[in-house]
Amino acid sequence: MKNEYDVIVVGAGPAGSMAAKFASENGVSVLMLEKDRDVGYPVRCGEAVSLAGIEEFVKPDPKWISAEITKFSFISPDKTEVIIPFEGKGVILERKIFDYELANLASQKGTEILTRAYVNGLLIENNSVCGVKYDFRGKQFQIKSKIVIGADGVESRVGRWGGLKTHSDFRDMESGIQITASNINVDQNTCYFYWGSEYAPQGYLWIFPKGNGLANIGLAITGDIGKKKSALSFLNDFMKNYFPNASVLSSVAGGIPFTPTLEKIVNPGIMLVGDAARQINPLSGGGIVSGMIGGSIAGKVAAHAIKNDDLHKIYDYEILWRERLGKRHEMFNRIKNGIYKFSDEKYDQIAHSLVELPDEKRTLGNVAKKAVINNPSLLIDVAKVFFK
Amino acid sequence: MLKYNYTKEIVLLLIEILPDKCDFCGCCVGVCPEDAIELKEAEIKIIEELCTNCSKCVWSCPIEVLKFNRNGIEAAEL
């Protein structure tokens, strides 16, 4: 290890690894610190992504793909099922292996990686972040850098220490819980989404197949709902009623910020990527691809700023992110605010009208259209997404 | 007598954490407006001086690890 690096990345998830990879690739020295013992573990994720989104960064490999998705199934509160063929291809990842692979890609480009390194403070000089303090196996260290990239997830404190407001309102934070269970007899190429107050009010419940009868079953609710009944309690009820014979192989909890990106994701010497920056699709809660995109832009911008000896250039990242995805996420957030507050009757009504459509007309675009009829103010936003 | 510590004058901590049940997921840290929760790999604690007992962490915890204890948390329990 060196005494000083150009860039220090805090957190080795997909966003951190992409930031590290792109910074290294563009010719600057990078150290990536991970607080956990293993990169990629524990997995706090439903693991569903679009293949096209991943392919921009890494060649698909069967060793981290556990199922291929060709259909969505939406289940309304009165159990009406609407099946929609998926345009394009989706996959369920094996994140443990996938995250490892991404960190390895960064490492191959020259990034140094240290696990079990818990960052517990920032070095700040002249109002600019210039390194980190960290705990490694019970000993305290510090190391300097020109730029710190915070990829420390939903619980990001690096951002706060760097003067960026990273906490989310509890009404926007979805509290999630997920189990990986066996003996789940569902179609192995379909992602299931359950809507309504029985399953997950102000959120949704999902079943994502992982092959061989395994599946991720999870749900997310907002803090407003959690006041009365926890996510854990909703999931226990669901499993008891629908899959009483399942065995649970793994169980995780996690927070999913269903919000647009933070207003500020850059301050002098510091940039935020991934969940730390709230780079999550606020309609679906998906954050893998958006985090990778955010990380890749940040990594490139950081390297250019350092090589041009003009650290102020890191502010370009905010603009580039907004153009690439930030604006879209704001629109998704408006749609979410409409859809997630529908009553059970409204979800049922939409499902009934969709089931009557012939197969070829049952597309995601039409689902959105039907939802819009029930809330006309969403029309403009949805139109922008689906009918451009 | 006990109320939300918006003035930061009340010293009694009312939020209880049950580390044995914790999954260390960080959801509570993500909603804490005061940066009053410290989370390492498998260690979690409330920073008493910063906590205002606002309870947002309690409402957000997916697995009921945080509790609001109206009698206050004894120093010995921390």
PDB file of N, CA, C and O in Angstrom, chain A residues 155-158 160-161 166-167, chain B residues 29 31-38 46-47 50-51:
ATOM      1  N   GLU A 155     -26.598   3.697   4.130  1.00  0.00           N
ATOM      2  CA  GLU A 155     -26.243   4.228   5.447  1.00  0.00           C
ATOM      3  C   GLU A 155     -25.096   5.225   5.362  1.00  0.00           C
ATOM      4  O   GLU A 155     -24.468   5.538   6.373  1.00  0.00           O
ATOM      5  N   SER A 156     -24.837   5.756   4.169  1.00  0.00           N
ATOM      6  CA  SER A 156     -23.670   6.618   3.951  1.00  0.00           C
ATOM      7  C   SER A 156     -23.474   7.684   5.026  1.00  0.00           C
ATOM      8  O   SER A 156     -24.325   8.526   5.248  1.00  0.00           O
ATOM      9  N   ARG A 157     -22.337   7.619   5.663  1.00  0.00           N
ATOM     10  CA  ARG A 157     -21.976   8.673   6.602  1.00  0.00           C
ATOM     11  C   ARG A 157     -20.832   9.495   6.027  1.00  0.00           C
ATOM     12  O   ARG A 157     -20.611  10.629   6.431  1.00  0.00           O
ATOM     13  N   VAL A 158     -20.125   8.902   5.061  1.00  0.00           N
ATOM     14  CA  VAL A 158     -19.043   9.627   4.400  1.00  0.00           C
ATOM     15  C   VAL A 158     -19.585  10.935   3.829  1.00  0.00           C
ATOM     16  O   VAL A 158     -18.986  12.000   3.972  1.00  0.00           O
ATOM     17  N   ARG A 160     -22.200  12.661   4.800  1.00  0.00           N
ATOM     18  CA  ARG A 160     -22.548  13.609   5.878  1.00  0.00           C
ATOM     19  C   ARG A 160     -21.308  14.301   6.405  1.00  0.00           C
ATOM     20  O   ARG A 160     -21.307  15.499   6.651  1.00  0.00           O
ATOM     21  N   TRP A 161     -20.241  13.512   6.596  1.00  0.00           N
ATOM     22  CA  TRP A 161     -19.008  14.107   7.109  1.00  0.00           C
ATOM     23  C   TRP A 161     -18.448  15.104   6.096  1.00  0.00           C
ATOM     24  O   TRP A 161     -17.758  16.047   6.463  1.00  0.00           O
ATOM     25  N   THR A 166     -27.167  13.273   3.381  1.00  0.00           N
ATOM     26  CA  THR A 166     -27.489  11.975   2.769  1.00  0.00           C
ATOM     27  C   THR A 166     -28.638  11.249   3.445  1.00  0.00           C
ATOM     28  O   THR A 166     -29.032  10.192   2.979  1.00  0.00           O
ATOM     29  N   HIS A 167     -29.165  11.777   4.555  1.00  0.00           N
ATOM     30  CA  HIS A 167     -30.226  10.964   5.160  1.00  0.00           C
ATOM     31  C   HIS A 167     -31.551  11.156   4.417  1.00  0.00           C
ATOM     32  O   HIS A 167     -31.801  12.191   3.825  1.00  0.00           O
TER      33      HIS A 167
ATOM     34  N   VAL B  29     -29.653   3.944   9.983  1.00  0.00           N
ATOM     35  CA  VAL B  29     -28.638   4.980   9.770  1.00  0.00           C
ATOM     36  C   VAL B  29     -29.078   5.902   8.633  1.00  0.00           C
ATOM     37  O   VAL B  29     -28.910   7.112   8.688  1.00  0.00           O
ATOM     38  N   VAL B  31     -32.039   6.822   7.781  1.00  0.00           N
ATOM     39  CA  VAL B  31     -33.122   7.767   8.103  1.00  0.00           C
ATOM     40  C   VAL B  31     -32.793   8.661   9.298  1.00  0.00           C
ATOM     41  O   VAL B  31     -33.554   9.572   9.613  1.00  0.00           O
ATOM     42  N   CYS B  32     -31.680   8.407   9.981  1.00  0.00           N
ATOM     43  CA  CYS B  32     -31.357   9.203  11.180  1.00  0.00           C
ATOM     44  C   CYS B  32     -30.962  10.624  10.784  1.00  0.00           C
ATOM     45  O   CYS B  32     -29.968  10.823  10.096  1.00  0.00           O
ATOM     46  N   PRO B  33     -31.732  11.621  11.221  1.00  0.00           N
ATOM     47  CA  PRO B  33     -31.420  12.994  10.813  1.00  0.00           C
ATOM     48  C   PRO B  33     -30.218  13.576  11.548  1.00  0.00           C
ATOM     49  O   PRO B  33     -29.708  14.612  11.162  1.00  0.00           O
ATOM     50  N   GLU B  34     -29.771  12.904  12.618  1.00  0.00           N
ATOM     51  CA  GLU B  34     -28.718  13.476  13.460  1.00  0.00           C
ATOM     52  C   GLU B  34     -27.375  12.764  13.330  1.00  0.00           C
ATOM     53  O   GLU B  34     -26.448  13.082  14.062  1.00  0.00           O
ATOM     54  N   ASP B  35     -27.280  11.768  12.453  1.00  0.00           N
ATOM     55  CA  ASP B  35     -26.050  10.978  12.346  1.00  0.00           C
ATOM     56  C   ASP B  35     -25.690  10.384  13.709  1.00  0.00           C
ATOM     57  O   ASP B  35     -24.539  10.410  14.129  1.00  0.00           O
ATOM     58  N   ALA B  36     -26.692   9.851  14.391  1.00  0.00           N
ATOM     59  CA  ALA B  36     -26.505   9.393  15.771  1.00  0.00           C
ATOM     60  C   ALA B  36     -26.392   7.878  15.883  1.00  0.00           C
ATOM     61  O   ALA B  36     -26.465   7.338  16.980  1.00  0.00           O
ATOM     62  N   ILE B  37     -26.264   7.186  14.754  1.00  0.00           N
ATOM     63  CA  ILE B  37     -26.117   5.726  14.828  1.00  0.00           C
ATOM     64  C   ILE B  37     -24.824   5.326  14.130  1.00  0.00           C
ATOM     65  O   ILE B  37     -24.549   5.755  13.011  1.00  0.00           O
ATOM     66  N   GLU B  38     -24.055   4.518  14.825  1.00  0.00           N
ATOM     67  CA  GLU B  38     -22.772   4.069  14.276  1.00  0.00           C
ATOM     68  C   GLU B  38     -22.880   2.592  13.932  1.00  0.00           C
ATOM     69  O   GLU B  38     -23.271   1.775  14.767  1.00  0.00           O
ATOM     70  N   ILE B  46     -25.968   3.482  19.376  1.00  0.00           N
ATOM     71  CA  ILE B  46     -26.515   4.826  19.279  1.00  0.00           C
ATOM     72  C   ILE B  46     -25.554   5.777  19.973  1.00  0.00           C
ATOM     73  O   ILE B  46     -25.063   5.480  21.070  1.00  0.00           O
ATOM     74  N   ILE B  47     -25.243   6.879  19.316  1.00  0.00           N
ATOM     75  CA  ILE B  47     -24.374   7.876  19.928  1.00  0.00           C
ATOM     76  C   ILE B  47     -25.273   8.767  20.774  1.00  0.00           C
ATOM     77  O   ILE B  47     -26.031   9.596  20.260  1.00  0.00           O
ATOM     78  N   LEU B  50     -25.835  12.564  20.497  1.00  0.00           N
ATOM     79  CA  LEU B  50     -26.450  13.112  19.281  1.00  0.00           C
ATOM     80  C   LEU B  50     -27.923  12.749  19.144  1.00  0.00           C
ATOM     81  O   LEU B  50     -28.694  13.445  18.490  1.00  0.00           O
ATOM     82  N   CYS B  51     -28.336  11.641  19.758  1.00  0.00           N
ATOM     83  CA  CYS B  51     -29.704  11.145  19.572  1.00  0.00           C
ATOM     84  C   CYS B  51     -30.728  12.094  20.181  1.00  0.00           C
ATOM     85  O   CYS B  51     -30.553  12.578  21.293  1.00  0.00           O
TER      86      CYS B  51
END
